[in-house]
PDB file of C-alpha atoms in Angstrom:
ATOM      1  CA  UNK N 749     -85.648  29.123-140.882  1.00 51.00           C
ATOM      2  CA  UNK N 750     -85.328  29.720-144.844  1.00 50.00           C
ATOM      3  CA  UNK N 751     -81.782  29.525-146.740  1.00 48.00           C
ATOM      4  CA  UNK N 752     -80.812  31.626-149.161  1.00 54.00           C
ATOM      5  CA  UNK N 753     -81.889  28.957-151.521  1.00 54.00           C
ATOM      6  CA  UNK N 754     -85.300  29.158-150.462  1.00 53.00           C
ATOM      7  CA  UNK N 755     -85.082  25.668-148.818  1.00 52.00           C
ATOM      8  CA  UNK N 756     -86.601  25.124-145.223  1.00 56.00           C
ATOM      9  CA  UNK N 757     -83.865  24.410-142.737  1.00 54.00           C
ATOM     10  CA  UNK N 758     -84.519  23.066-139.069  1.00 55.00           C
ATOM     11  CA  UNK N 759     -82.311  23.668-136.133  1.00 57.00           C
ATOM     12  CA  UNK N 760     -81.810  21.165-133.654  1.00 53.00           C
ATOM     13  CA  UNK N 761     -82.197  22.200-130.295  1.00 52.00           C
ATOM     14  CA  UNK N 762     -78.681  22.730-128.511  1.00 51.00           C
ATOM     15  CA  UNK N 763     -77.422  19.948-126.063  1.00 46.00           C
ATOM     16  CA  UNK N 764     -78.517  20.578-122.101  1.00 42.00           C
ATOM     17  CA  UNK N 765     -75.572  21.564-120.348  1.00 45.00           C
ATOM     18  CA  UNK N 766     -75.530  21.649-116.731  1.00 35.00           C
ATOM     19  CA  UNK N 767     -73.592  23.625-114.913  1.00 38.00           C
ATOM     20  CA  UNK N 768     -70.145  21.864-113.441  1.00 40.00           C
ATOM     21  CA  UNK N 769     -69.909  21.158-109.807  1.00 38.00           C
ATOM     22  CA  UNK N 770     -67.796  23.185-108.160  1.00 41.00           C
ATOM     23  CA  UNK N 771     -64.324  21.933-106.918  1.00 43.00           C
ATOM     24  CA  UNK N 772     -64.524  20.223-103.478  1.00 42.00           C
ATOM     25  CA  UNK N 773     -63.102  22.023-100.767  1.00 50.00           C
ATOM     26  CA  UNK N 774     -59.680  20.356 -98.925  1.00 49.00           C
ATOM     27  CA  UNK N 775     -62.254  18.670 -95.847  1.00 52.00           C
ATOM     28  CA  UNK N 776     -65.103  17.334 -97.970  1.00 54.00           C
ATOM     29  CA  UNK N 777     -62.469  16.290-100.700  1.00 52.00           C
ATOM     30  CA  UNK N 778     -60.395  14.130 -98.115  1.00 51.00           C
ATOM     31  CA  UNK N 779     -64.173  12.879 -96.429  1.00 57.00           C
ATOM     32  CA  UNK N 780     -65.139  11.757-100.171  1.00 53.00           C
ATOM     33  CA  UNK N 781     -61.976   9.556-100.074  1.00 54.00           C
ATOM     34  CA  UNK N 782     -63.267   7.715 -98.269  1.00 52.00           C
ATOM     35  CA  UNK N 783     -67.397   7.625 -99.281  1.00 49.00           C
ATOM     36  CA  UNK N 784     -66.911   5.132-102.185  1.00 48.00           C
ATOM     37  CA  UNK N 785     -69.157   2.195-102.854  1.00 41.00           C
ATOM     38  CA  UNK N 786     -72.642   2.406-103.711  1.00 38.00           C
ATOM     39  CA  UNK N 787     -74.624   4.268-101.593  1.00 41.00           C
ATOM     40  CA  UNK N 788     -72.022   5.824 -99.873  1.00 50.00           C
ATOM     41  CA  UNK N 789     -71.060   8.879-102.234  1.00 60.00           C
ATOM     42  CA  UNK N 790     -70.630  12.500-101.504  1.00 62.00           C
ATOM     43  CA  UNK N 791     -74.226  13.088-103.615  1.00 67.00           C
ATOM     44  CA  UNK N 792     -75.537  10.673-101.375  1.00 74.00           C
ATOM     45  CA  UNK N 793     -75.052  12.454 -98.417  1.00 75.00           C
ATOM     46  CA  UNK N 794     -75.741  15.547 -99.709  1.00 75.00           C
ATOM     47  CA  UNK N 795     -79.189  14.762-100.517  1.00 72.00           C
ATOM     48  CA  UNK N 796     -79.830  13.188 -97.037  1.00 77.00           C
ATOM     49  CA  UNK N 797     -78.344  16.221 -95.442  1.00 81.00           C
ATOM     50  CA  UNK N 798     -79.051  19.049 -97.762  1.00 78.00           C
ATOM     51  CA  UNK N 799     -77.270  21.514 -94.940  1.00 84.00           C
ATOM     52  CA  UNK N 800     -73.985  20.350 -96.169  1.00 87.00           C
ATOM     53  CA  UNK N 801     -74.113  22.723 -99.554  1.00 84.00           C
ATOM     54  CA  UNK N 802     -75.645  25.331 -97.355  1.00 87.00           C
ATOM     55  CA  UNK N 803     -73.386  28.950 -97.300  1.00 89.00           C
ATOM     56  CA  UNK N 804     -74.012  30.932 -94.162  1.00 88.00           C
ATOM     57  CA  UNK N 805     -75.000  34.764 -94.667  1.00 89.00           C
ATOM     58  CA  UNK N 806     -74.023  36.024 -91.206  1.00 91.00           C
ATOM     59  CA  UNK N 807     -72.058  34.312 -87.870  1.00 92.00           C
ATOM     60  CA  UNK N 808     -75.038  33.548 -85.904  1.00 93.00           C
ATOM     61  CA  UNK N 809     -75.773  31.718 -89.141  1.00 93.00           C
ATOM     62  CA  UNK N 810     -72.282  29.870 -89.267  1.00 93.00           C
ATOM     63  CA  UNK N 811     -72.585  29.087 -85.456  1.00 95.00           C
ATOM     64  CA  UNK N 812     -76.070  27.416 -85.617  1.00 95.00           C
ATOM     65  CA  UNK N 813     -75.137  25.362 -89.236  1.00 95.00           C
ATOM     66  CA  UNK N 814     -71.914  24.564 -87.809  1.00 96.00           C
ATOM     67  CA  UNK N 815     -73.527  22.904 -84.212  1.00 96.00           C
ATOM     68  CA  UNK N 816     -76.433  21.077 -86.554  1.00 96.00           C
ATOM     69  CA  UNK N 817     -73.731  19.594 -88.306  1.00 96.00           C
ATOM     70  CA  UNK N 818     -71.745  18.231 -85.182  1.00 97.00           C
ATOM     71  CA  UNK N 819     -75.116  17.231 -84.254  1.00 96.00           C
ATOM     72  CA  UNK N 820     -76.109  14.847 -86.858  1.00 96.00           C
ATOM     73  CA  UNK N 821     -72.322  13.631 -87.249  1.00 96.00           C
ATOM     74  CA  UNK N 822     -72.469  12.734 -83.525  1.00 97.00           C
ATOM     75  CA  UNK N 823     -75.773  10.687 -84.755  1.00 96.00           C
ATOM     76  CA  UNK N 824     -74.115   9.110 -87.486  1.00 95.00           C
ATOM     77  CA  UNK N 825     -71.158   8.011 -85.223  1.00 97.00           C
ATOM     78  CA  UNK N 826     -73.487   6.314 -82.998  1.00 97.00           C
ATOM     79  CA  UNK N 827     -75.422   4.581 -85.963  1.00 96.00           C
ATOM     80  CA  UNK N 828     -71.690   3.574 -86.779  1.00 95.00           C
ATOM     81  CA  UNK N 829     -71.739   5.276 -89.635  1.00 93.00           C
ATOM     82  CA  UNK N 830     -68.660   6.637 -90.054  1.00 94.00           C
ATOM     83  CA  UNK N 831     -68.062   8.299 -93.632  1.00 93.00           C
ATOM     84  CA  UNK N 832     -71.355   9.694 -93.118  1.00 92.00           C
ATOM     85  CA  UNK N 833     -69.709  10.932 -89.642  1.00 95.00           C
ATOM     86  CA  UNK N 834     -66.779  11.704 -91.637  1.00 95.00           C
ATOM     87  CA  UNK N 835     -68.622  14.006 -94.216  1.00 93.00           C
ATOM     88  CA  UNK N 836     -70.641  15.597 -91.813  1.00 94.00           C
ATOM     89  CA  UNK N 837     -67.762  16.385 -89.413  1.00 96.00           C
ATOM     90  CA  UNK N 838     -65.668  17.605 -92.302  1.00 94.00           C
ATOM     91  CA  UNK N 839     -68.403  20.768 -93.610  1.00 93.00           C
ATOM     92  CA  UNK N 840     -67.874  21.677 -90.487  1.00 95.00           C
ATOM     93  CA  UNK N 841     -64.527  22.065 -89.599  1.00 96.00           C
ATOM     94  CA  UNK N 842     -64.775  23.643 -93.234  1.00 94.00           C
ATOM     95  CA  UNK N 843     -66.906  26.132 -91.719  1.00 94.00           C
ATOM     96  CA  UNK N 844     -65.255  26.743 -88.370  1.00 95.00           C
ATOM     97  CA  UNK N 845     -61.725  25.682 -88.795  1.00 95.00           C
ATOM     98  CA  UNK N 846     -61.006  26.777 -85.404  1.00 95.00           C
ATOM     99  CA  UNK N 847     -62.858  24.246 -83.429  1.00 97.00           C
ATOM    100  CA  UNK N 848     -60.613  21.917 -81.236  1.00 97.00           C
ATOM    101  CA  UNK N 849     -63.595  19.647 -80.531  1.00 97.00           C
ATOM    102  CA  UNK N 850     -64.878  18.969 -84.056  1.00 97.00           C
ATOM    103  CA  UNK N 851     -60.700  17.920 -84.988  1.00 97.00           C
ATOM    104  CA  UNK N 852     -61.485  15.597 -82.354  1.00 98.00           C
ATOM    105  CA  UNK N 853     -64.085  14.164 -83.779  1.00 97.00           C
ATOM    106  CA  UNK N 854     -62.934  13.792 -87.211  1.00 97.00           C
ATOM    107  CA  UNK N 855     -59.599  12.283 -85.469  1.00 97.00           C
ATOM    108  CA  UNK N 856     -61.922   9.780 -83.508  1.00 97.00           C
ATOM    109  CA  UNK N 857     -63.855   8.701 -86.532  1.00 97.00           C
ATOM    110  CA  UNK N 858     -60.560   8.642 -88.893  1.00 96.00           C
ATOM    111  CA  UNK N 859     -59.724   5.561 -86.207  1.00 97.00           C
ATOM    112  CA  UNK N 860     -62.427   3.812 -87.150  1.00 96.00           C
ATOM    113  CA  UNK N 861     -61.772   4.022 -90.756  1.00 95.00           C
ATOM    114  CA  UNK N 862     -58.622   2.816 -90.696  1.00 96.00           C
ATOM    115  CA  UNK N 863     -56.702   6.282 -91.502  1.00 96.00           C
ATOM    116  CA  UNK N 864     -54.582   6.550 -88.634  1.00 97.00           C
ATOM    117  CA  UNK N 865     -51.980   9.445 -90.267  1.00 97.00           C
ATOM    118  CA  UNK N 866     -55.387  11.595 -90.723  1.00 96.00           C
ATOM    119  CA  UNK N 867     -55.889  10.891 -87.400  1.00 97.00           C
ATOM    120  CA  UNK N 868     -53.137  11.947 -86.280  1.00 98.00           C
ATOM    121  CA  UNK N 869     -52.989  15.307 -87.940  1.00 97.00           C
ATOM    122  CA  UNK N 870     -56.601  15.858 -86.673  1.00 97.00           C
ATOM    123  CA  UNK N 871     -55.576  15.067 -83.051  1.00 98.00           C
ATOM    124  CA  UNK N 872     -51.822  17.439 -83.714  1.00 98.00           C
ATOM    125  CA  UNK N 873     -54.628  20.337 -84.985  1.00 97.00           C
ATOM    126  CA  UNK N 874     -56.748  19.666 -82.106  1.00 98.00           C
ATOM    127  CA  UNK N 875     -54.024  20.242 -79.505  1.00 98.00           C
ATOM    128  CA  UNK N 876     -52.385  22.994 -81.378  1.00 98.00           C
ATOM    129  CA  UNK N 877     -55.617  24.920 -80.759  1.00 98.00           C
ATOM    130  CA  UNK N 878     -56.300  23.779 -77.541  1.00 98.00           C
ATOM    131  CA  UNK N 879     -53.437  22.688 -74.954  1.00 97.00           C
ATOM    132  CA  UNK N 880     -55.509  22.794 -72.217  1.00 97.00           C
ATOM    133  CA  UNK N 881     -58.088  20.117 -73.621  1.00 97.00           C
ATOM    134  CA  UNK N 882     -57.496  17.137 -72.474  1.00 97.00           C
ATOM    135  CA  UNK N 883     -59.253  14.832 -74.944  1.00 97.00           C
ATOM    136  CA  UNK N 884     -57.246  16.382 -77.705  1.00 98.00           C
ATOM    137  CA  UNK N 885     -53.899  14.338 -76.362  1.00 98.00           C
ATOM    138  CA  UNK N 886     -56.080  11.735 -75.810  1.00 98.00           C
ATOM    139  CA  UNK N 887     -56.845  11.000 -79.740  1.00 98.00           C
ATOM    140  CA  UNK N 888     -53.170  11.746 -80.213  1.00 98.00           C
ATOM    141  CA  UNK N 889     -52.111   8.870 -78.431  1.00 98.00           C
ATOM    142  CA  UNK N 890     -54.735   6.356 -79.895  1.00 98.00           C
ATOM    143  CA  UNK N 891     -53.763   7.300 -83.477  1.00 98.00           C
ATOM    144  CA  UNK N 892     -49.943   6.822 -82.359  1.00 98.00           C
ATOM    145  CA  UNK N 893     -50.660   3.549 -80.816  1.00 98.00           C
ATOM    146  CA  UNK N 894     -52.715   2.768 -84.078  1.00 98.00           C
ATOM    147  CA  UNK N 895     -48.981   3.607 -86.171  1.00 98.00           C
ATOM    148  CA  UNK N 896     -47.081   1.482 -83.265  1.00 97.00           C
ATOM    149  CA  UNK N 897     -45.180   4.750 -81.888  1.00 97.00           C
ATOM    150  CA  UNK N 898     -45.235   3.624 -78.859  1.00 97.00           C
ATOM    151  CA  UNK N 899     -43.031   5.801 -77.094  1.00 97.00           C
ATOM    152  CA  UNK N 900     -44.557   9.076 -78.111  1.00 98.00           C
ATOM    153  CA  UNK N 901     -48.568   7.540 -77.629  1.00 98.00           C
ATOM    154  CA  UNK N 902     -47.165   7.173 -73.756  1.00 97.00           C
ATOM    155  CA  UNK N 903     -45.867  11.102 -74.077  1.00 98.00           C
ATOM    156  CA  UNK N 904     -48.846  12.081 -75.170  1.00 98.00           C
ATOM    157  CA  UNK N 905     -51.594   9.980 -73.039  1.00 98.00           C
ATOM    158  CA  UNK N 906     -48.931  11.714 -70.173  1.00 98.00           C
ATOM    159  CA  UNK N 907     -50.012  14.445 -71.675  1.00 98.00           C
ATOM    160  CA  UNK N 908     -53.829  13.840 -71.241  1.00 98.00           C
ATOM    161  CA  UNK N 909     -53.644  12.458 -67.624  1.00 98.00           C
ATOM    162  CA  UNK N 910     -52.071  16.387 -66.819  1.00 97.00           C
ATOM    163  CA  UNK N 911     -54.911  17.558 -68.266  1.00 97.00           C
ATOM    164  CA  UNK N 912     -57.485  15.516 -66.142  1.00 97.00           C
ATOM    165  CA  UNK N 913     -58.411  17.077 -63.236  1.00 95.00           C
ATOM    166  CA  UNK N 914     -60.673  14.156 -61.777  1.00 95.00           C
ATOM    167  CA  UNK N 915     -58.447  11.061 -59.913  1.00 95.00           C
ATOM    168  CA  UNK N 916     -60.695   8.783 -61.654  1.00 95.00           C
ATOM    169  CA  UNK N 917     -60.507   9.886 -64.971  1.00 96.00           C
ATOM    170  CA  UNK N 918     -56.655  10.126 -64.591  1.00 97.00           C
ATOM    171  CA  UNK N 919     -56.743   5.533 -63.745  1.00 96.00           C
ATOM    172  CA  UNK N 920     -57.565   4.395 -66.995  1.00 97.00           C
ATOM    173  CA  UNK N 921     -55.019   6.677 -68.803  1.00 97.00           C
ATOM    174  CA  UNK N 922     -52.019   5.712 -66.908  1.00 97.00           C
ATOM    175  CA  UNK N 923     -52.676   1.649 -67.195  1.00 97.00           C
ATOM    176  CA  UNK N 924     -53.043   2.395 -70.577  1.00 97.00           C
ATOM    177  CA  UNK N 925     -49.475   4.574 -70.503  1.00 97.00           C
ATOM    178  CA  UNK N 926     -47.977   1.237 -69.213  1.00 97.00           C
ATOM    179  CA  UNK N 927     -49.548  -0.328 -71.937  1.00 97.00           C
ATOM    180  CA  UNK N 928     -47.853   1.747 -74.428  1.00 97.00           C
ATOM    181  CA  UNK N 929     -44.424   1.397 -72.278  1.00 96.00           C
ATOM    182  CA  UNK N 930     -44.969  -2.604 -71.917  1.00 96.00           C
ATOM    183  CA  UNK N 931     -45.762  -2.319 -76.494  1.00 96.00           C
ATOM    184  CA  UNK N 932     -42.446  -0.211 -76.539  1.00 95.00           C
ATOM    185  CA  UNK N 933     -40.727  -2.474 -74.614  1.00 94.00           C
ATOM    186  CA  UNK N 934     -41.442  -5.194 -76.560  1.00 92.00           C
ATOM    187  CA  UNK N 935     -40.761  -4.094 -80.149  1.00 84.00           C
ATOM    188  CA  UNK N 936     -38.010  -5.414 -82.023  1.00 83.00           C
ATOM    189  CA  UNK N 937     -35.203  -3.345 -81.885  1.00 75.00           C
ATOM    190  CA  UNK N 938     -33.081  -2.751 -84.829  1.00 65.00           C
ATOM    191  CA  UNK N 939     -29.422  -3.535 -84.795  1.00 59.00           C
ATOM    192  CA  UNK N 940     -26.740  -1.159 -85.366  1.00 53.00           C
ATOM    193  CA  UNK N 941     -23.190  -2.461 -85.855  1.00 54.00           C
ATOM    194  CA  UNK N 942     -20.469  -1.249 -83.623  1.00 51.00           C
ATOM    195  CA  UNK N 943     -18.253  -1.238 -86.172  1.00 50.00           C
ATOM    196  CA  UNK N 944     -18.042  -1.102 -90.114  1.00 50.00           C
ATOM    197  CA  UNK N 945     -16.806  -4.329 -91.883  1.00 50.00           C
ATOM    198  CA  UNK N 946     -12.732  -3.688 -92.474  1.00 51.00           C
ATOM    199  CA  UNK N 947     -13.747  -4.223 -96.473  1.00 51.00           C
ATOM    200  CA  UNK N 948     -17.058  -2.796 -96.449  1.00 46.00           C
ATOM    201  CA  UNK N 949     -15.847   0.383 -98.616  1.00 44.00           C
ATOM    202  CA  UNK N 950     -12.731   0.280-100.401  1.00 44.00           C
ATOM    203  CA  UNK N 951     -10.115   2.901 -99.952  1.00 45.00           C
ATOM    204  CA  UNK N 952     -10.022   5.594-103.142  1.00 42.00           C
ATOM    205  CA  UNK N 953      -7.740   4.105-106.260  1.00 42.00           C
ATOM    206  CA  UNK N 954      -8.309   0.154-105.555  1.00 44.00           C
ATOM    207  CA  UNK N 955     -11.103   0.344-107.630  1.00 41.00           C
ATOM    208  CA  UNK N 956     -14.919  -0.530-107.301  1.00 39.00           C
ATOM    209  CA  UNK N 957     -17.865   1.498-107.074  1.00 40.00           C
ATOM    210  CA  UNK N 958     -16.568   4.650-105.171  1.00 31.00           C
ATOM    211  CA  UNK N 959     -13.022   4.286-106.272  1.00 38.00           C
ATOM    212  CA  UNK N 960     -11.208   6.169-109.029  1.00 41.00           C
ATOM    213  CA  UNK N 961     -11.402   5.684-112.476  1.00 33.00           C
TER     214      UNK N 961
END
């Protein structure tokens, strides 16, 4: 353009600016915890499973992107691929928080990363919208186990074998309830004294920390 001057001015052409990515949601932001290293991000995924940024227009829609997802986290379990698993899982209980099964999957592949109080609250929100599901209190007791609550894995696998209907199904869950009792047995208990120490605290107006002054 021209100055008032009459000199020749040239503009430099503004600075690109994408667009900011938008906040992740609470599921995908507690998967991405645990996608870091390289080749394991968020964007990584994404662009091997382009259905995770998808938005469903309708149910139906939400129903079949929902069961694709479980789908291909199920495959990514089995390739032992568990933040993939993790991410995949996550989208959808994003999309259909309601779904017992897919909190017991994310609860199942939390184990095998290690994050045994997510597990935990997966397996609680499995049961909480299930009771009848057996597998639910199932997960609950591995992830107690995994935290060394002993006592309450063994209330809870109890829990599971009520649920079983089949005599067969119900044999592995109680020797593993007396493995939980035999743990609990075991751990170190912690002492409690009877009785306080005569000087222990010092009686108000002889001084010290909790005395007068």
């Amino acid at each position: 353009y021209t100055s008032s001057s009459g000199a020749i001015c040239t503009r430099s052409p503004a600075p690109l600016r994408l667009p900011p990515r938008p906040p992740l949601r609470p599921p995908l932001r507690m998967a991405a915890a645990f996608t870091g290293g390289s080749g394991h991000g968020l964007d990584s995924f994404e662009a091997r499973h382009p259905l995770l940024t998808e938005e469903p227009e309708d149910d139906g829609q939400r129903q079949r992107l929902t069961d694709e997802l479980k789908n291909r986290g199920n495959g990514a379990f089995k390739a032992k691929s568990m933040r993939e698993a993790l991410v995949l899982y996550s989208r959808a209980i994003e999309l259909t928080p309601d779904n017992a099964a897919l909190r017991g999957n994310s609860s199942m592949t939390q184990l095998q990363l290690g994050a045994f109080p997510e597990a935990l609250a997966d397996a609680e929100k499995a049961v909480e919208l299930d009771a009848s599901w057996a597998k639910g209190y199932y997960r609950k007791a591995q992830a107690l186990d995994k935290l060394e609550r002993w006592d309450e894995a063994g209330f809870a696998m109890e829990e599971a074998i009520r649920r079983t209907e089949s005599e067969k199904g119900k044999k592995p869950l109680q020797k593993l309830v007396l493995e939980y009792q035999k743990k609990a047995a075991e751990k170190p208990k912690v002492k409690v004294e009877d009785e306080v120490a005569p000087d222990r605290f010092k009686k108000a107006g002889e001084g010290g920390d909790f005395g007068g002054g």
